[in-house]
Every structure is written in structure tokens, then in C-alpha cells.
N, CA, C and O atoms as a MOPAC input file, in Angstrom:
PM7 MOZYME 1SCF
protein

 N    -64.83100 1    57.66800 1    37.09100 1
 C    -63.53400 1    56.77100 1    37.42400 1
 C    -62.72700 1    57.75600 1    38.88800 1
 O    -62.73400 1    58.95700 1    39.15800 1
 N    -62.17800 1    56.70000 1    39.48100 1
 C    -61.78600 1    57.28300 1    40.74400 1
 C    -60.14000 1    57.11000 1    40.46200 1
 O    -59.58500 1    56.03400 1    40.24000 1
 N    -59.39000 1    58.63100 1    40.53200 1
 C    -57.97600 1    58.65800 1    40.44100 1
 C    -57.01200 1    57.75100 1    41.20100 1
 O    -57.38300 1    57.44700 1    42.33400 1
 N    -55.96400 1    57.31500 1    40.83000 1
 C    -55.27800 1    56.23000 1    41.24700 1
 C    -55.06900 1    56.71000 1    42.83000 1
 O    -54.88500 1    57.84600 1    43.26900 1
 N    -55.16900 1    55.36000 1    43.57200 1
 C    -54.68900 1    55.77600 1    45.22100 1
 C    -55.96000 1    56.30700 1    45.98500 1
 O    -55.99900 1    56.32600 1    47.21500 1
 N    -56.97900 1    56.72900 1    45.20000 1
 C    -58.23500 1    57.33100 1    46.01000 1
 C    -59.15400 1    56.13100 1    46.35000 1
 O    -59.95300 1    56.25500 1    47.27800 1
 N    -59.09000 1    55.09100 1    45.71900 1
 C    -60.16100 1    53.92200 1    46.15800 1
 C    -59.83100 1    53.36900 1    47.37400 1
 O    -60.74200 1    52.89800 1    48.05500 1
 N    -58.51600 1    53.33500 1    47.83600 1
 C    -58.13800 1    52.81500 1    49.26300 1
 C    -58.14100 1    53.77900 1    50.36600 1
 O    -57.92000 1    53.34200 1    51.49500 1
 N    -58.41600 1    55.34500 1    50.15700 1
 C    -58.45600 1    56.26300 1    51.10500 1
 C    -59.73000 1    55.98200 1    51.85500 1
 O    -60.80300 1    55.65000 1    51.35200 1
 N    -59.44800 1    56.16800 1    53.19000 1
 C    -60.29900 1    55.88800 1    54.28600 1
 C    -61.10700 1    57.26000 1    54.65300 1
 O    -61.97700 1    57.18800 1    55.52000 1
 N    -60.89000 1    58.27100 1    54.13500 1
 C    -61.13500 1    59.64500 1    54.71300 1
 C    -61.54300 1    60.49400 1    53.27400 1
 O    -61.19700 1    60.19900 1    52.13000 1
 N    -62.34800 1    61.58800 1    53.69600 1
 C    -62.68900 1    62.44100 1    52.62800 1
 C    -62.19900 1    63.88900 1    53.22500 1
 O    -62.15600 1    64.16000 1    54.42500 1
 N    -61.88000 1    64.66100 1    52.27300 1
 C    -61.72000 1    66.19300 1    52.71100 1
 C    -62.97100 1    66.74900 1    53.00700 1
 O    -63.92500 1    66.57800 1    52.24800 1
 N    -63.06800 1    67.49600 1    54.20000 1
 C    -64.32500 1    68.36600 1    54.62500 1
 C    -63.88500 1    69.72300 1    55.03100 1
 O    -62.80600 1    69.98900 1    55.56000 1
 N    -64.99800 1    70.69500 1    54.67700 1
 C    -64.69300 1    72.10200 1    55.12200 1
 C    -65.65500 1    71.91100 1    56.47000 1
 O    -66.85400 1    71.63800 1    56.42200 1
 N    -65.00200 1    72.07800 1    57.48100 1
 C    -65.94300 1    72.40200 1    58.83200 1
 C    -66.17100 1    73.94200 1    59.19900 1
 O    -65.27300 1    74.77700 1    59.09100 1
 N    -67.29000 1    74.19300 1    59.58500 1
 C    -67.39000 1    75.51400 1    60.01200 1
 C    -67.99400 1    75.41600 1    61.65000 1
 O    -68.91600 1    74.72200 1    62.07800 1
 N    -67.11300 1    76.37200 1    62.36600 1
 C    -67.77800 1    76.19300 1    63.78700 1
 C    -68.25100 1    77.80900 1    64.28500 1
 O    -67.71300 1    78.86300 1    63.94700 1
 N    -69.18500 1    77.65900 1    65.00500 1
 C    -69.59300 1    79.10500 1    65.49700 1
 C    -69.77100 1    79.03800 1    66.86900 1
 O    -70.00500 1    77.93500 1    67.36200 1
 N    -69.69200 1    80.15800 1    67.67300 1
 C    -69.68300 1    80.04800 1    69.21200 1
 C    -70.89100 1    79.49700 1    69.54100 1
 O    -71.88000 1    79.67500 1    68.83000 1
 N    -70.91900 1    78.70300 1    70.76200 1
 C    -71.90800 1    78.22500 1    71.24300 1
 C    -72.81400 1    79.19800 1    72.03100 1
 O    -72.32600 1    80.26200 1    72.41300 1
 N    -74.00700 1    78.92200 1    72.27800 1
 C    -74.98500 1    79.76900 1    72.96800 1
 C    -74.99200 1    79.48500 1    74.63600 1
 O    -75.20500 1    78.35400 1    75.07400 1
 N    -74.80300 1    80.33300 1    75.27800 1
 C    -74.71500 1    80.38300 1    76.44300 1
 C    -76.21900 1    80.26100 1    76.86800 1
 O    -77.15600 1    80.26300 1    76.07000 1
 N    -76.33800 1    80.14300 1    78.38500 1
 C    -77.81400 1    80.36800 1    79.03400 1
 C    -78.25400 1    81.62000 1    78.79100 1
 O    -77.55500 1    82.56000 1    79.17000 1
 N    -79.37900 1    81.84200 1    78.17600 1
 C    -80.05800 1    83.19800 1    78.27400 1
 C    -79.73200 1    83.33400 1    76.76200 1
 O    -80.08500 1    84.40600 1    76.27100 1
 N    -79.20100 1    82.56100 1    76.03900 1
 C    -78.85800 1    83.04300 1    74.55100 1
 C    -77.90100 1    83.85800 1    73.80900 1
 O    -77.81400 1    84.05700 1    72.59800 1
 N    -77.21200 1    84.28000 1    74.76800 1
 C    -75.92100 1    85.17900 1    74.53900 1
 C    -74.87800 1    84.04100 1    74.00500 1
 O    -74.93800 1    82.89100 1    74.44100 1
 N    -73.83100 1    84.47900 1    72.94300 1
 C    -72.72300 1    83.71900 1    72.46400 1
 C    -71.71700 1    84.03500 1    73.50300 1
 O    -71.74800 1    85.02300 1    74.23600 1
 N    -70.66900 1    82.93800 1    73.49400 1
 C    -69.62000 1    83.10400 1    74.35400 1
 C    -68.80700 1    84.11400 1    73.54800 1
 O    -69.19000 1    84.56100 1    72.46700 1
 N    -67.46500 1    84.49900 1    74.24700 1
 C    -66.95900 1    85.65800 1    73.64300 1
 C    -65.98800 1    84.97200 1    72.62000 1
 O    -66.32900 1    83.92100 1    72.07800 1
 N    -64.76200 1    85.57100 1    72.35100 1
 C    -63.99700 1    84.98800 1    71.31900 1
 C    -64.34400 1    85.59300 1    69.91400 1
 O    -64.99000 1    86.58800 1    69.58800 1
 N    -63.61800 1    84.54000 1    69.13800 1
 C    -63.92500 1    84.75600 1    67.60600 1
 C    -65.27700 1    84.32800 1    67.26300 1
 O    -65.95500 1    83.52400 1    67.90300 1
 N    -65.63400 1    84.99300 1    66.10000 1
 C    -67.08100 1    84.55700 1    65.74200 1
 C    -67.05400 1    83.22800 1    65.14700 1
 O    -68.10200 1    82.62300 1    64.92500 1
 N    -66.11400 1    82.83100 1    64.92600 1
 C    -65.94600 1    81.26400 1    64.29300 1
 C    -64.81800 1    80.80500 1    63.42800 1
 O    -63.97800 1    81.64200 1    63.09500 1
 N    -64.72100 1    79.72100 1    63.07600 1
 C    -63.58800 1    79.22300 1    62.64100 1
 C    -64.41000 1    78.34300 1    61.33100 1
 O    -65.54700 1    77.87700 1    61.26400 1
 N    -63.13800 1    78.36600 1    60.25400 1
 C    -63.45200 1    77.44100 1    59.12400 1
 C    -62.27100 1    76.77200 1    58.83400 1
 O    -61.24000 1    77.42900 1    58.68600 1
 N    -62.26600 1    75.40800 1    58.71800 1
 C    -61.11700 1    74.48600 1    58.40600 1
 C    -61.51900 1    73.58500 1    57.80400 1
 O    -62.66000 1    73.14400 1    57.93900 1
 N    -60.34300 1    72.96200 1    56.72400 1
 C    -60.21700 1    71.74800 1    56.32900 1
 C    -59.60300 1    70.49300 1    56.68900 1
 O    -58.37300 1    70.48400 1    56.74500 1
 N    -60.26900 1    69.37300 1    56.95600 1
 C    -59.51000 1    68.51200 1    57.44700 1
 C    -59.88400 1    66.98100 1    56.88500 1
 O    -61.01200 1    66.94800 1    56.39400 1
 N    -59.29300 1    65.92900 1    56.86100 1
 C    -59.79400 1    64.70000 1    56.27600 1
 C    -60.42000 1    63.81500 1    57.38000 1
 O    -59.76600 1    63.25600 1    58.26100 1
 N    -61.69900 1    63.75400 1    57.23900 1
 C    -62.48800 1    62.80200 1    58.01400 1
 C    -62.81800 1    61.62000 1    57.58700 1
 O    -63.14000 1    61.43700 1    56.41300 1
 N    -62.77700 1    60.53200 1    58.60300 1
 C    -63.00400 1    59.24400 1    58.20500 1
 C    -64.47900 1    58.98000 1    58.28600 1
 O    -65.04900 1    59.92600 1    58.82900 1
 N    -65.41900 1    57.85500 1    57.87000 1
 C    -66.41500 1    57.43900 1    57.65900 1
 C    -66.95300 1    57.96400 1    58.99500 1
 O    -68.03400 1    58.52200 1    58.80600 1
 N    -66.64500 1    57.97700 1    60.04000 1
 C    -67.19000 1    58.13500 1    61.28600 1
 C    -67.20400 1    59.73600 1    61.77800 1
 O    -67.62800 1    60.21600 1    62.82900 1
 N    -66.74100 1    60.21200 1    60.92200 1
 C    -66.61300 1    61.76400 1    61.15900 1
 C    -65.13300 1    62.28500 1    61.79100 1
 O    -64.76300 1    63.45800 1    61.76800 1
 N    -64.44700 1    61.27000 1    62.30200 1
 C    -63.58500 1    61.63600 1    62.99400 1
 C    -62.05100 1    62.05100 1    61.83400 1
 O    -61.87800 1    61.59100 1    60.70600 1
 N    -61.12900 1    63.03700 1    62.58400 1
 C    -60.13300 1    63.49300 1    61.71700 1
 C    -59.30900 1    62.30300 1    61.69400 1
 O    -59.18700 1    61.62000 1    62.71000 1
 N    -58.64100 1    61.95800 1    60.43100 1
 C    -58.03000 1    61.09100 1    60.35400 1
 C    -56.48300 1    61.26800 1    60.20900 1
 O    -55.98500 1    61.86600 1    59.25500 1
 N    -55.84400 1    60.77100 1    61.10300 1
 C    -54.50100 1    61.17600 1    61.25000 1
 C    -53.65800 1    60.63600 1    59.97400 1
 O    -52.63000 1    61.26600 1    59.72600 1
 N    -53.99000 1    59.51000 1    59.11600 1
 C    -53.28000 1    59.23400 1    57.92400 1
 C    -53.80300 1    60.18500 1    56.83600 1
 O    -52.99700 1    60.53000 1    55.97200 1
 N    -54.99300 1    60.62100 1    56.78400 1
 C    -55.37100 1    61.62300 1    55.72600 1
 C    -54.69600 1    62.79300 1    56.02500 1
 O    -54.32400 1    63.40000 1    55.02000 1
 N    -54.36900 1    63.39300 1    57.27400 1
 C    -53.81600 1    64.54000 1    57.31100 1
 C    -52.43900 1    64.48800 1    57.00400 1
 O    -51.93800 1    65.54800 1    56.62800 1
 N    -51.51200 1    63.20600 1    57.10400 1
 C    -50.39200 1    63.00600 1    57.00500 1
 C    -50.07500 1    63.37700 1    55.44100 1
 O    -49.13700 1    64.08200 1    55.07000 1
 N    -51.10500 1    62.72000 1    54.55800 1
 C    -50.96800 1    62.69400 1    53.22800 1
 C    -51.42700 1    64.11400 1    52.56400 1
 O    -50.98100 1    64.60200 1    51.52500 1
 N    -52.21600 1    64.53900 1    53.24300 1
 C    -53.02700 1    65.85500 1    52.63600 1
 C    -52.68600 1    67.11100 1    53.77000 1
 O    -53.46400 1    68.01700 1    54.06900 1
 N    -51.74500 1    66.96800 1    54.13700 1
 C    -51.35900 1    68.20000 1    55.08100 1
 C    -51.18100 1    69.42900 1    54.56800 1
 O    -51.25100 1    70.44000 1    55.26600 1
 N    -50.87700 1    69.44300 1    53.00300 1
 C    -51.04100 1    71.02100 1    52.66300 1
 C    -52.43900 1    71.51000 1    52.51900 1
 O    -52.62400 1    72.71800 1    52.36700 1
 N    -53.49700 1    70.63000 1    52.55600 1
 C    -54.62000 1    71.22700 1    52.27300 1
 C    -55.21400 1    71.68500 1    53.44700 1
 O    -56.23200 1    72.36200 1    53.30400 1
 N    -54.78900 1    71.45900 1    54.63400 1
 C    -55.65200 1    71.11700 1    55.86800 1
 C    -55.18100 1    72.72200 1    56.26600 1
 O    -54.05000 1    72.90000 1    56.71800 1
 N    -56.08600 1    73.83700 1    56.07700 1
 C    -56.11200 1    75.08100 1    56.63400 1
 C    -56.95200 1    75.25300 1    57.76300 1
 O    -57.56500 1    74.29700 1    58.23800 1
 N    -57.03700 1    76.54500 1    58.29000 1
 C    -57.93300 1    77.09900 1    59.21700 1
 C    -57.97700 1    78.46100 1    58.96300 1
 O    -56.86800 1    78.97100 1    58.80600 1
 N    -59.05000 1    79.28700 1    58.86800 1
 C    -59.43200 1    80.67700 1    58.87300 1
 C    -60.17200 1    80.77300 1    60.40300 1
 O    -60.99300 1    79.98100 1    60.86600 1
 N    -59.59100 1    82.05400 1    61.06900 1
 C    -60.39000 1    82.24800 1    62.10300 1
 C    -61.36000 1    83.76700 1    61.91200 1
 O    -60.87800 1    84.87100 1    61.65600 1
 N    -62.38000 1    83.54800 1    62.05400 1
 C    -63.61600 1    84.67500 1    61.61400 1
 C    -63.62800 1    85.56300 1    62.72700 1
 O    -63.61600 1    85.20300 1    63.90500 1
 N    -63.65400 1    86.90700 1    62.25200 1
 C    -64.34900 1    87.96600 1    63.30300 1
 C    -64.46200 1    89.02600 1    62.31300 1
 O    -63.76700 1    89.37800 1    61.36100 1
 N    -65.82400 1    89.52500 1    62.96000 1
 C    -66.46000 1    90.60700 1    62.30700 1
 C    -66.67900 1    90.28500 1    60.48100 1
 O    -66.46700 1    91.10300 1    59.58500 1
 N    -67.06800 1    89.12500 1    60.35300 1
 C    -67.33600 1    88.54500 1    59.07000 1
 C    -66.13300 1    88.56100 1    58.05900 1
 O    -66.34400 1    88.51500 1    56.84700 1
 N    -65.02200 1    88.61900 1    58.52000 1
 C    -63.80300 1    88.68300 1    57.85300 1
 C    -62.62300 1    87.83700 1    58.41300 1
 O    -62.34900 1    87.72400 1    59.60700 1
 N    -62.04200 1    87.32700 1    57.49200 1
 C    -60.80600 1    86.41600 1    58.07000 1
 C    -59.86700 1    87.00300 1    58.83500 1
 O    -59.02200 1    87.73000 1    58.31100 1
 N    -59.88300 1    86.80600 1    59.96500 1
 C    -58.94200 1    87.65800 1    60.92000 1
 C    -57.43500 1    86.92400 1    60.97300 1
 O    -56.45300 1    87.62500 1    61.21600 1
 N    -57.29700 1    85.56700 1    60.74900 1
 C    -55.91500 1    85.12300 1    60.96200 1
 C    -56.12700 1    83.84900 1    59.92800 1
 O    -57.22900 1    83.38100 1    59.64200 1
 N    -54.99100 1    83.42900 1    59.47900 1
 C    -54.97200 1    82.16000 1    58.60400 1
 C    -53.79200 1    81.43000 1    59.26600 1
 O    -52.76100 1    81.91200 1    59.73500 1
 N    -54.23800 1    80.00400 1    59.18200 1
 C    -53.51000 1    79.11600 1    59.82600 1
 C    -53.35800 1    77.83000 1    59.18500 1
 O    -53.85800 1    77.69600 1    58.06900 1
 N    -52.68800 1    76.77300 1    59.76700 1
 C    -52.98100 1    75.26500 1    59.64500 1
 C    -53.45000 1    74.49100 1    60.45600 1
 O    -53.25800 1    74.76700 1    61.64000 1
 N    -54.12200 1    73.42300 1    60.16600 1
 C    -54.29900 1    72.26900 1    61.23900 1
 C    -53.21200 1    71.53000 1    61.51200 1
 O    -52.74400 1    70.89900 1    60.56400 1
 N    -52.64800 1    71.43500 1    62.63800 1
 C    -51.50700 1    70.61500 1    63.20900 1
 C    -51.87700 1    69.71600 1    64.27100 1
 O    -52.71600 1    69.81000 1    65.16600 1
 N    -50.89800 1    68.66000 1    63.90000 1
 C    -50.87500 1    67.68600 1    64.91200 1
 C    -49.82000 1    67.55700 1    65.54500 1
 O    -48.73100 1    67.30900 1    65.02800 1
 N    -50.06800 1    67.73800 1    66.93700 1
 C    -48.87100 1    68.23400 1    67.70400 1
 C    -48.65400 1    67.20000 1    69.04500 1
 O    -49.55300 1    66.63000 1    69.66400 1
 N    -47.26000 1    67.13500 1    69.29000 1
 C    -47.14400 1    66.06500 1    70.46800 1
 C    -47.77900 1    66.48300 1    71.73700 1
 O    -48.01700 1    67.63800 1    72.08900 1
 N    -48.00500 1    65.44900 1    72.33700 1
 C    -48.61500 1    65.85300 1    73.70400 1
 C    -50.32500 1    65.80300 1    73.76400 1
 O    -51.10100 1    65.90000 1    72.81300 1
 N    -50.59600 1    65.64300 1    75.01000 1
 C    -52.21100 1    65.59600 1    74.94500 1
 C    -52.59300 1    64.33400 1    75.50000 1
 O    -51.89900 1    63.32000 1    75.57900 1
 N    -53.94000 1    64.53100 1    75.92800 1
 C    -54.63400 1    63.10300 1    76.54200 1
 C    -54.36600 1    61.73800 1    75.63400 1
 O    -54.25300 1    60.61700 1    76.12900 1
 N    -54.28700 1    62.02600 1    74.27200 1
 C    -54.09500 1    60.82200 1    73.48100 1
 C    -52.65000 1    60.47600 1    73.09600 1
 O    -52.27300 1    59.52100 1    72.41700 1
 N    -51.96500 1    61.37900 1    73.62700 1
 C    -50.54500 1    61.48800 1    73.14300 1
 C    -50.41800 1    62.42800 1    72.19200 1
 O    -49.24000 1    62.76100 1    72.06200 1
 N    -51.21700 1    63.03000 1    71.42200 1
 C    -51.25100 1    64.29100 1    70.38300 1
 C    -52.38100 1    65.09600 1    70.51000 1
 O    -53.43900 1    64.75100 1    71.03600 1
 N    -52.18000 1    65.95300 1    70.11500 1
 C    -53.40500 1    67.20000 1    70.10700 1
 C    -53.40500 1    67.76400 1    68.80900 1
 O    -52.39100 1    68.14000 1    68.22200 1
 N    -54.55600 1    67.81600 1    68.37400 1
 C    -54.85200 1    68.70900 1    67.07000 1
 C    -55.14200 1    70.04200 1    67.34800 1
 O    -55.96500 1    70.27900 1    68.23100 1
 N    -54.53000 1    71.08300 1    66.65900 1
 C    -54.50500 1    72.53000 1    67.08000 1
 C    -54.41300 1    73.28300 1    65.66100 1
 O    -54.07900 1    72.76600 1    64.59400 1
 N    -54.78100 1    74.61100 1    65.88700 1
 C    -55.09900 1    75.36000 1    65.10100 1
 C    -53.62800 1    76.32900 1    64.88500 1
 O    -53.44000 1    77.14200 1    65.79100 1
 N    -52.65700 1    76.30400 1    63.83900 1
 C    -51.37300 1    76.74100 1    64.42300 1
 C    -51.25600 1    78.01500 1    63.20800 1
 O    -51.35200 1    77.84100 1    61.99300 1
 N    -51.02700 1    79.28800 1    63.89900 1
 C    -51.48700 1    80.47700 1    62.95600 1
 C    -49.75500 1    80.86200 1    62.45500 1
 O    -49.59400 1    81.49000 1    61.40900 1
 N    -48.86900 1    80.54800 1    63.06100 1
 C    -47.32800 1    80.44200 1    62.85900 1
 C    -46.53500 1    79.42100 1    62.91300 1
 O    -45.66300 1    79.67100 1    63.74500 1
 N    -46.37100 1    78.25600 1    62.38600 1
 C    -45.45300 1    77.21500 1    62.62600 1
 C    -44.11100 1    77.65700 1    62.82100 1
 O    -43.52900 1    76.62600 1    63.15900 1
 N    -43.36200 1    78.49100 1    62.80800 1
 C    -42.15300 1    79.07300 1    63.17200 1
 C    -42.31300 1    79.53300 1    64.60100 1
 O    -41.27100 1    79.79500 1    65.20100 1
 N    -43.37400 1    79.66000 1    65.18700 1
 C    -43.49000 1    80.53300 1    66.39200 1
 C    -44.08800 1    79.33300 1    67.43700 1
 O    -44.91200 1    78.51800 1    67.02200 1
 N    -43.66800 1    79.31000 1    68.61400 1
 C    -44.53700 1    78.21100 1    69.62200 1
 C    -45.33800 1    79.20800 1    70.29700 1
 O    -44.94000 1    80.36600 1    70.42500 1
 N    -46.45100 1    78.80100 1    70.73200 1
 C    -47.66700 1    79.55100 1    71.72000 1
 C    -48.40700 1    80.48600 1    71.21400 1
 O    -48.85300 1    81.48300 1    71.78200 1
 N    -48.57500 1    80.03400 1    69.75200 1
 C    -49.70400 1    80.99700 1    69.18600 1
 C    -50.82100 1    79.85100 1    68.81500 1
 O    -51.89200 1    80.30400 1    68.40900 1
 N    -50.71700 1    78.56500 1    68.89500 1
 C    -51.77400 1    77.79000 1    68.63200 1
 C    -52.98500 1    77.67600 1    69.54600 1
 O    -52.93000 1    77.94100 1    70.74700 1
 N    -53.86400 1    77.34800 1    69.03900 1
 C    -54.99100 1    76.93400 1    69.64200 1
 C    -55.54100 1    75.29900 1    69.59500 1
 O    -55.77200 1    74.70400 1    68.54200 1
 N    -55.66400 1    74.83200 1    70.68500 1
 C    -55.50500 1    73.37400 1    70.90300 1
 C    -57.23000 1    72.72100 1    71.06200 1
 O    -57.90000 1    72.77500 1    72.09300 1
 N    -57.59600 1    72.21500 1    69.94200 1
 C    -58.72500 1    71.40300 1    70.18200 1
 C    -58.83100 1    70.45900 1    71.27900 1
 O    -57.99300 1    69.57100 1    71.43200 1
 N    -59.90400 1    70.62600 1    72.10800 1
 C    -60.18100 1    69.76100 1    73.33000 1
 C    -60.74700 1    68.28400 1    73.14800 1
 O    -61.95800 1    68.06100 1    73.13900 1
 N    -59.74000 1    67.24900 1    72.99900 1
 C    -60.19600 1    65.97800 1    72.43700 1
 C    -60.75100 1    65.99700 1    71.13900 1
 O    -61.80900 1    65.40900 1    70.91200 1
 N    -60.04200 1    66.71500 1    70.12600 1
 C    -60.25600 1    66.68600 1    68.89500 1
 C    -60.28000 1    65.32900 1    68.31400 1
 O    -61.16600 1    65.00600 1    67.52300 1
 N    -59.60400 1    64.75000 1    68.57300 1
 C    -59.34200 1    63.10200 1    68.38300 1
 C    -60.32200 1    62.44700 1    68.37600 1
 O    -60.50000 1    61.57300 1    67.52700 1
 N    -61.22300 1    62.73500 1    69.36700 1
 C    -62.34200 1    61.67100 1    69.89900 1
 C    -63.35400 1    62.32500 1    69.45800 1
 O    -64.38100 1    61.66400 1    69.61800 1
 N    -63.54900 1    63.41000 1    68.93300 1
 C    -65.06200 1    64.15700 1    68.80900 1
 C    -65.22500 1    63.66300 1    67.06700 1
 O    -64.32300 1    63.74200 1    66.23300 1
 N    -66.70000 1    63.12400 1    66.81300 1
 C    -66.99600 1    63.17300 1    65.81000 1
 C    -67.60300 1    64.86500 1    65.08500 1
 O    -68.36700 1    65.67600 1    65.60900 1
 N    -66.97500 1    64.92000 1    63.86300 1
 C    -67.50100 1    66.14200 1    63.70400 1
 C    -68.46500 1    66.07200 1    62.60700 1
 O    -68.19300 1    65.69300 1    61.46800 1
 N    -69.71100 1    66.49700 1    63.05900 1
 C    -70.93700 1    66.29700 1    62.66700 1
 C    -71.92900 1    67.77400 1    62.93100 1
 O    -71.93100 1    68.24000 1    64.07000 1
 N    -72.63800 1    68.36800 1    61.98800 1
 C    -73.36700 1    69.62500 1    62.49700 1
 C    -74.09600 1    69.18300 1    63.54000 1
 O    -74.48400 1    68.03600 1    63.76300 1
 N    -74.29200 1    70.37800 1    64.29800 1
 C    -75.16200 1    70.38100 1    65.76900 1
 C    -74.25300 1    69.78800 1    66.88800 1
 O    -74.71300 1    69.86800 1    68.02700 1
 N    -73.13600 1    69.25400 1    66.74600 1
 C    -72.21800 1    68.76100 1    67.75000 1
 C    -71.47400 1    70.05900 1    68.24600 1
 O    -71.38500 1    71.11700 1    67.62400 1
 N    -70.96900 1    69.77400 1    69.46500 1
 C    -70.00000 1    70.91300 1    70.05800 1
 C    -68.67100 1    70.37100 1    70.00500 1
 O    -68.48300 1    69.17000 1    69.80900 1
 N    -67.71600 1    71.21600 1    70.17500 1
 C    -66.36000 1    70.76700 1    70.37900 1
 C    -65.69900 1    72.46200 1    71.22700 1
 O    -66.24900 1    73.56300 1    71.20800 1
 N    -64.54600 1    72.11000 1    71.80200 1
 C    -63.89600 1    73.21500 1    72.58500 1
 C    -62.62200 1    73.30000 1    72.07100 1
 O    -61.97300 1    72.32700 1    71.68600 1
 N    -62.21800 1    74.54400 1    72.05300 1
 C    -60.89900 1    75.14200 1    71.96300 1
 C    -60.18800 1    75.81300 1    72.91100 1
 O    -60.82400 1    76.72500 1    73.43800 1
 N    -58.88200 1    75.62900 1    73.36400 1
 C    -58.22400 1    76.42500 1    74.09600 1
 C    -57.48800 1    77.48700 1    73.36200 1
 O    -56.58100 1    77.09700 1    72.62700 1
 N    -57.74000 1    78.85100 1    73.43900 1
 C    -57.04900 1    79.89900 1    72.54400 1
 C    -55.96500 1    80.17700 1    72.98200 1
 O    -55.58200 1    79.71500 1    74.05600 1
 N    -55.26000 1    80.96600 1    72.27200 1
 C    -53.85600 1    81.31900 1    72.59300 1
 C    -53.92100 1    82.22200 1    73.70300 1
 O    -52.74900 1    82.43100 1    74.01800 1
 N    -54.75100 1    82.92300 1    74.52700 1
 C    -54.97300 1    83.55800 1    75.74700 1
 C    -55.18700 1    82.63200 1    76.80000 1
 O    -55.23400 1    83.02600 1    77.96500 1
 N    -55.36700 1    81.03800 1    76.39800 1
 C    -55.56000 1    80.26600 1    77.53100 1
 C    -57.31400 1    80.01500 1    77.93200 1
 O    -57.66600 1    79.11200 1    78.69000 1
 N    -58.09600 1    80.78800 1    77.40700 1
 C    -59.37100 1    80.62000 1    77.42600 1
 C    -59.94700 1    79.35300 1    76.46100 1
 O    -59.56400 1    79.09700 1    75.32000 1
 N    -61.12000 1    78.53300 1    77.35500 1
 C    -61.31900 1    77.36500 1    76.79600 1
 C    -62.70300 1    77.89800 1    76.15100 1
 O    -63.34800 1    78.64100 1    76.89100 1
 N    -63.14700 1    77.67600 1    75.11700 1
 C    -64.35900 1    78.26900 1    74.37700 1
 C    -65.01900 1    76.97000 1    73.96700 1
 O    -64.41900 1    75.90400 1    73.83000 1
 N    -66.28000 1    77.15900 1    73.79000 1
 C    -67.18500 1    76.08500 1    72.96800 1
 C    -67.64900 1    76.35300 1    71.85200 1
 O    -68.07200 1    77.50600 1    71.75600 1
 N    -67.74700 1    75.61400 1    70.80800 1
 C    -68.02200 1    76.06100 1    69.67700 1
 C    -69.06900 1    74.78100 1    69.08300 1
 O    -68.88600 1    73.57500 1    69.24500 1
 N    -70.20000 1    75.44000 1    68.35600 1
 C    -71.15900 1    74.29800 1    67.83800 1
 C    -70.62300 1    74.24600 1    66.27300 1
 O    -70.28200 1    75.15800 1    65.52000 1
 N    -70.68800 1    72.75000 1    66.07700 1
 C    -70.14300 1    72.67700 1    64.42300 1
 C    -71.37900 1    72.93800 1    63.76000 1
 O    -72.35300 1    72.20700 1    63.93700 1
 N    -71.40400 1    74.02500 1    62.93900 1
 C    -72.38900 1    74.56000 1    62.20000 1
 C    -72.59000 1    73.83200 1    60.83100 1
 O    -73.75300 1    73.68200 1    60.45600 1
 N    -71.79700 1    73.46700 1    60.21900 1
 C    -71.59100 1    72.65600 1    58.98700 1
 C    -70.45100 1    71.80500 1    58.73500 1
 O    -69.41300 1    72.02600 1    59.35800 1
 N    -70.51900 1    70.75800 1    57.80900 1
 C    -69.43500 1    69.72100 1    57.40000 1
 C    -70.00900 1    69.52600 1    55.80400 1
 O    -70.99000 1    68.86400 1    55.46500 1
 N    -69.12800 1    70.27600 1    54.96800 1
 C    -69.29300 1    70.23600 1    53.63000 1
 C    -68.03800 1    69.44200 1    52.65800 1
 O    -66.92700 1    69.29100 1    53.16700 1
 N    -68.24600 1    69.07000 1    51.56800 1
 C    -67.05200 1    68.70800 1    50.60400 1
 C    -66.28700 1    70.07600 1    50.45900 1
 O    -66.78500 1    71.16500 1    50.17200 1
 N    -64.80800 1    69.74900 1    50.75200 1
 C    -63.61200 1    70.66900 1    50.63700 1
 C    -63.33300 1    70.67600 1    49.17600 1
 O    -62.39900 1    71.34200 1    48.72900 1

């Protein structure tokens, strides 16, 4: 039996793991060793703004370095960007400037094997491969 209200949902909560993309020659890009975050994805694999608004408290991110969680934050939908808003990983909602913005995250389908880019807090843009997308 489906809980009340879930039958009309057009998204499902998913745990997404990102790994650094390989460069030419097989070396990994610099930066964190990966990210793991939870987001509401629509049936096409795109982040659902409606789902995020309703399930914001479940949308977290972990930055992974040396096999451990280095930072904890939230998935944020911030004003500005190419589509009028930007998806970002925000590690301290009380402070501006620590966000890591997803490059056109709203346009990307989050499917294993696809690639996405993040502008990290230091300003560097790094590319990550979507390693997995599983139920959250």
C-alpha cells in the first residue's frame, strides 16, 4: 500500500555517488575523492525542484576524502545561474562562499556512467563520473 500523498509524487529519493573523472592517461583529477548526496530524481533522472522543496530535510551531501567523510552539508537550490537557479552543495548555510555549485545540474540526468562538473569553493571546476544511483 502506498502512503498518502506518495501516489502523486513525480520523484523518488536517490543516493548518488560521484567519483573523480579520469584524465587522459588514466590519472584522476585532483580534489576530493568523491561525493555522496541524496536528491529527489524525476523519472528521467533530473533533480526535481518540487521534490527538493518537499523533502529538503533529506537532501544531504558528504564530501569524501581518504575514504572518510571530510565534510557534511546539504543540497541547496540557490538563486542565479544559467537557468535562474543553481544546485549547490552547501556546507554551512549560515555562511556565504563555501558552496560548491553544480555546473548545469538542473539540465543533467543523473545516471551511472554520466559525467557532471562542480565548481568547488576554491573556484576550480572538476569533473566527476556518476558511479551509482540507488534508492535512498
